[in-house]
């Protein structure tokens, strides 16, 4: 039981490049989330999903897109990376709304 | 506006020196307050959920308490392995899955 995994662990992009971050969970959870964590600002919600095929915007969605084609996977896309998107990205899942979240190990992204 | 404030930002203690971390919150009806531990370079790990004022939960050297305006994480006789960043998060009653607000955390350092 791997829990929540994230790929890749580290990535460096140039401004304007695109990439996709992959989150996978093997706990059969319905809800999945993408957060970014910046120094002194805590975790901020980018997008979330309440089930396969559904997605919704969180607090800071601009510049990101997501997809949840399979229940166990939640993808975060950056179409045209900007230096302001330099951050650590965490994926989380939970069986239902209101329960504690299970977090992945994070992806450290640097945009030059 | 819903808000979560953690204090202090950083706390350095000697091994065995007990103390408390504070999480003050303002939400329109609390559904749940969560405490997480985050080690450097890793994702947050769930510790406790508190639902109503007066509730307390304990785990090893940690005890979390809740009032109508704040929560405390009490650390009794801490050890160096308790060094981590402790995050508080709140969820409002009746809110959508997006309304999970995290504080910016308290960095705890325990000196041997």
Tab-separated table of C-alpha atoms in Angstrom:
chain	number	residue	atom	x	y	z
A	1	UNK	CA	0.000	0.000	0.000
A	2	UNK	CA	1.964	2.995	-1.312
A	3	UNK	CA	-0.570	5.653	-0.234
A	4	UNK	CA	-0.183	8.842	-2.284
A	5	UNK	CA	2.691	9.074	-4.747
A	6	UNK	CA	3.823	12.012	-6.877
A	7	UNK	CA	5.901	12.155	-10.038
A	8	UNK	CA	8.388	13.742	-10.566
A	9	UNK	CA	10.082	14.675	-7.280
A	10	UNK	CA	12.046	17.585	-8.766
A	11	UNK	CA	11.835	19.555	-11.997
A	12	UNK	CA	13.411	22.677	-13.460
A	13	UNK	CA	11.584	24.446	-16.263
A	14	UNK	CA	12.260	27.493	-18.379
A	15	UNK	CA	9.637	30.206	-18.625
A	16	UNK	CA	7.008	29.226	-21.172
A	17	UNK	CA	7.598	25.490	-21.023
A	18	UNK	CA	4.810	23.104	-20.118
A	19	UNK	CA	4.693	20.064	-17.900
A	20	UNK	CA	2.341	17.687	-16.113
A	21	UNK	CA	2.592	16.550	-12.502
A	22	UNK	CA	1.115	13.143	-11.728
A	23	UNK	CA	-0.544	12.131	-8.466
A	24	UNK	CA	-1.628	8.567	-7.803
A	25	UNK	CA	-3.387	7.036	-4.785
A	26	UNK	CA	-4.140	3.393	-4.056
A	27	UNK	CA	-6.612	3.910	-1.187
A	28	UNK	CA	-9.749	4.193	-3.358
A	29	UNK	CA	-10.337	7.748	-2.124
A	30	UNK	CA	-13.013	9.879	-3.776
A	31	UNK	CA	-11.535	13.322	-3.106
A	32	UNK	CA	-8.186	14.513	-4.415
A	33	UNK	CA	-6.480	17.888	-4.082
A	34	UNK	CA	-3.537	19.854	-5.474
A	35	UNK	CA	-1.839	22.397	-3.205
A	36	UNK	CA	1.156	24.643	-3.522
A	37	UNK	CA	3.331	25.526	-0.549
A	38	UNK	CA	5.386	28.701	-0.473
A	39	UNK	CA	7.529	29.995	2.407
A	40	UNK	CA	5.469	31.804	5.023
A	41	UNK	CA	2.178	31.260	3.195
A	42	UNK	CA	1.055	27.796	4.185
A	43	UNK	CA	-0.711	25.404	1.832
A	44	UNK	CA	-2.969	26.964	-0.801
A	45	UNK	CA	-5.498	24.932	-2.759
A	46	UNK	CA	-5.091	25.035	-6.545
A	47	UNK	CA	-7.745	22.588	-7.807
A	48	UNK	CA	-9.630	19.659	-6.380
A	49	UNK	CA	-11.793	16.748	-7.471
A	50	UNK	CA	-14.732	15.114	-5.696
A	51	UNK	CA	-14.758	12.066	-7.926
A	52	UNK	CA	-13.676	10.524	-11.206
A	53	UNK	CA	-14.361	12.862	-14.113
A	54	UNK	CA	-14.964	15.930	-11.928
A	55	UNK	CA	-12.701	18.880	-11.140
A	56	UNK	CA	-13.178	22.283	-9.513
A	57	UNK	CA	-11.177	25.431	-8.845
A	58	UNK	CA	-9.603	26.175	-5.509
A	59	UNK	CA	-8.079	29.349	-4.124
A	60	UNK	CA	-5.266	29.866	-6.685
A	61	UNK	CA	-6.249	28.118	-9.964
A	62	UNK	CA	-4.869	30.589	-12.531
A	63	UNK	CA	-2.159	29.137	-14.784
A	64	UNK	CA	-3.020	25.518	-13.923
A	65	UNK	CA	-5.308	22.865	-15.354
A	66	UNK	CA	-6.249	19.457	-13.969
A	67	UNK	CA	-7.809	16.210	-15.073
A	68	UNK	CA	-9.179	13.157	-13.257
A	69	UNK	CA	-9.836	10.556	-15.915
A	70	UNK	CA	-9.280	7.666	-13.504
A	71	UNK	CA	-10.284	7.592	-9.839
A	72	UNK	CA	-6.762	6.839	-8.673
A	73	UNK	CA	-4.995	9.567	-10.687
A	74	UNK	CA	-5.097	13.358	-10.534
A	75	UNK	CA	-2.976	15.319	-13.016
A	76	UNK	CA	-1.857	18.937	-12.659
A	77	UNK	CA	-0.781	20.739	-15.822
A	78	UNK	CA	1.159	23.933	-16.369
A	79	UNK	CA	0.620	25.077	-19.961
A	80	UNK	CA	3.101	27.969	-19.945
A	81	UNK	CA	5.243	28.030	-16.808
A	82	UNK	CA	6.080	31.327	-15.102
A	83	UNK	CA	8.658	32.092	-12.374
A	84	UNK	CA	5.750	32.790	-9.992
A	85	UNK	CA	4.890	29.085	-10.216
A	86	UNK	CA	8.164	28.126	-8.539
A	87	UNK	CA	6.938	26.245	-5.490
A	88	UNK	CA	6.545	22.883	-3.829
A	89	UNK	CA	3.415	21.087	-5.019
A	90	UNK	CA	1.568	18.593	-2.861
A	91	UNK	CA	-1.192	16.218	-3.796
A	92	UNK	CA	-3.601	14.910	-1.168
A	93	UNK	CA	-6.539	12.538	-1.025
A	94	UNK	CA	-9.343	11.784	1.410
A	95	UNK	CA	-12.152	9.227	1.411
A	96	UNK	CA	-14.844	11.875	1.834
A	97	UNK	CA	-15.317	15.532	2.659
A	98	UNK	CA	-14.422	16.415	6.226
A	99	UNK	CA	-11.951	13.601	6.799
A	100	UNK	CA	-8.223	14.046	7.305
A	101	UNK	CA	-6.142	14.274	4.159
A	102	UNK	CA	-3.331	11.967	3.114
A	103	UNK	CA	-0.494	13.827	1.432
A	104	UNK	CA	2.083	12.804	-1.135
A	105	UNK	CA	5.820	13.552	-0.756
A	106	UNK	CA	5.705	16.667	-2.940
A	107	UNK	CA	7.218	17.925	-6.202
A	108	UNK	CA	9.735	20.741	-6.042
A	109	UNK	CA	9.363	22.865	-9.182
A	110	UNK	CA	11.679	25.678	-10.206
A	111	UNK	CA	10.820	27.924	-13.136
A	112	UNK	CA	13.723	29.984	-14.467
B	1	UNK	CA	-13.404	36.322	6.176
B	2	UNK	CA	-12.263	32.852	7.247
B	3	UNK	CA	-8.749	32.920	8.650
B	4	UNK	CA	-6.209	30.740	10.456
B	5	UNK	CA	-3.206	32.176	12.314
B	6	UNK	CA	-0.502	30.100	13.964
B	7	UNK	CA	1.946	31.316	16.574
B	8	UNK	CA	4.771	31.445	17.168
B	9	UNK	CA	6.313	31.123	13.692
B	10	UNK	CA	9.286	29.312	15.197
B	11	UNK	CA	9.995	27.802	18.605
B	12	UNK	CA	13.256	26.424	19.928
B	13	UNK	CA	13.132	24.277	23.057
B	14	UNK	CA	15.536	22.233	25.087
B	15	UNK	CA	14.833	18.517	25.254
B	16	UNK	CA	12.331	17.938	28.050
B	17	UNK	CA	11.089	21.555	28.061
B	18	UNK	CA	7.290	21.479	27.622
B	19	UNK	CA	5.439	24.174	25.670
B	20	UNK	CA	2.366	24.913	23.547
B	21	UNK	CA	1.695	25.944	19.968
B	22	UNK	CA	-1.304	28.123	19.168
B	23	UNK	CA	-3.768	28.067	16.265
B	24	UNK	CA	-6.316	30.912	16.248
B	25	UNK	CA	-9.165	30.686	13.776
B	26	UNK	CA	-12.099	32.655	12.467
B	27	UNK	CA	-14.682	30.673	10.506
B	28	UNK	CA	-18.418	30.870	10.083
B	29	UNK	CA	-19.143	27.710	12.044
B	30	UNK	CA	-16.416	25.142	12.593
B	31	UNK	CA	-16.850	21.665	11.182
B	32	UNK	CA	-13.383	20.399	12.048
B	33	UNK	CA	-9.899	21.514	13.030
B	34	UNK	CA	-6.947	19.417	11.910
B	35	UNK	CA	-3.337	19.232	13.112
B	36	UNK	CA	-0.583	17.931	10.843
B	37	UNK	CA	3.141	17.387	11.282
B	38	UNK	CA	5.494	18.131	8.384
B	39	UNK	CA	9.128	17.031	8.286
B	40	UNK	CA	11.579	18.835	5.951
B	41	UNK	CA	11.210	17.710	2.347
B	42	UNK	CA	8.096	15.635	3.070
B	43	UNK	CA	4.349	15.979	2.879
B	44	UNK	CA	2.200	16.777	5.922
B	45	UNK	CA	1.228	13.837	8.121
B	46	UNK	CA	-2.098	13.794	9.953
B	47	UNK	CA	-2.077	14.020	13.759
B	48	UNK	CA	-5.521	14.966	15.132
B	49	UNK	CA	-9.019	16.118	14.269
B	50	UNK	CA	-11.060	18.164	16.774
B	51	UNK	CA	-14.738	18.907	16.208
B	52	UNK	CA	-16.138	20.814	19.175
B	53	UNK	CA	-15.023	23.176	21.948
B	54	UNK	CA	-13.723	21.307	24.966
B	55	UNK	CA	-12.557	18.313	22.981
B	56	UNK	CA	-9.047	16.972	23.637
B	57	UNK	CA	-6.969	14.311	21.896
B	58	UNK	CA	-3.615	12.825	22.835
B	59	UNK	CA	-0.877	10.931	21.052
B	60	UNK	CA	2.382	10.151	22.824
B	61	UNK	CA	3.850	13.515	23.923
B	62	UNK	CA	1.254	15.577	22.047
B	63	UNK	CA	-2.121	16.785	23.236
B	64	UNK	CA	-4.466	18.926	21.169
B	65	UNK	CA	-7.231	21.027	22.717
B	66	UNK	CA	-9.975	23.188	21.210
B	67	UNK	CA	-11.931	26.270	22.267
B	68	UNK	CA	-14.379	28.364	20.245
B	69	UNK	CA	-11.595	30.612	18.982
B	70	UNK	CA	-8.355	28.650	19.125
B	71	UNK	CA	-6.620	25.327	19.422
B	72	UNK	CA	-3.459	24.467	21.305
B	73	UNK	CA	-0.972	21.709	20.601
B	74	UNK	CA	0.730	20.930	23.893
B	75	UNK	CA	4.089	19.171	23.764
B	76	UNK	CA	5.164	17.488	26.999
B	77	UNK	CA	8.827	16.646	27.600
B	78	UNK	CA	9.708	16.867	23.902
B	79	UNK	CA	12.504	14.881	22.283
B	80	UNK	CA	14.689	15.891	19.295
B	81	UNK	CA	12.577	13.662	17.027
B	82	UNK	CA	9.597	15.950	17.694
B	83	UNK	CA	11.361	18.652	15.660
B	84	UNK	CA	9.148	19.479	12.671
B	85	UNK	CA	6.728	22.067	11.348
B	86	UNK	CA	3.241	21.727	12.816
B	87	UNK	CA	0.328	22.826	10.628
B	88	UNK	CA	-3.215	23.665	11.646
B	89	UNK	CA	-6.161	23.597	9.220
B	90	UNK	CA	-9.861	24.368	9.615
B	91	UNK	CA	-12.941	23.411	7.683
B	92	UNK	CA	-16.143	25.430	7.959
B	93	UNK	CA	-19.535	23.832	8.483
B	94	UNK	CA	-21.581	23.782	5.312
B	95	UNK	CA	-18.588	24.721	3.176
B	96	UNK	CA	-17.560	23.087	-0.056
B	97	UNK	CA	-14.563	20.805	-0.375
B	98	UNK	CA	-12.491	23.849	-1.324
B	99	UNK	CA	-12.905	25.601	2.016
B	100	UNK	CA	-10.038	24.004	3.904
B	101	UNK	CA	-7.817	26.763	5.245
B	102	UNK	CA	-4.277	26.040	6.403
B	103	UNK	CA	-2.184	28.148	8.729
B	104	UNK	CA	1.420	28.903	7.827
B	105	UNK	CA	2.745	26.598	10.539
B	106	UNK	CA	5.048	26.646	13.566
B	107	UNK	CA	8.615	25.391	13.078
B	108	UNK	CA	9.548	23.497	16.239
B	109	UNK	CA	13.183	22.710	17.015
B	110	UNK	CA	14.162	20.554	20.004
B	111	UNK	CA	17.806	20.730	21.110
B	112	UNK	CA	19.312	17.630	22.787
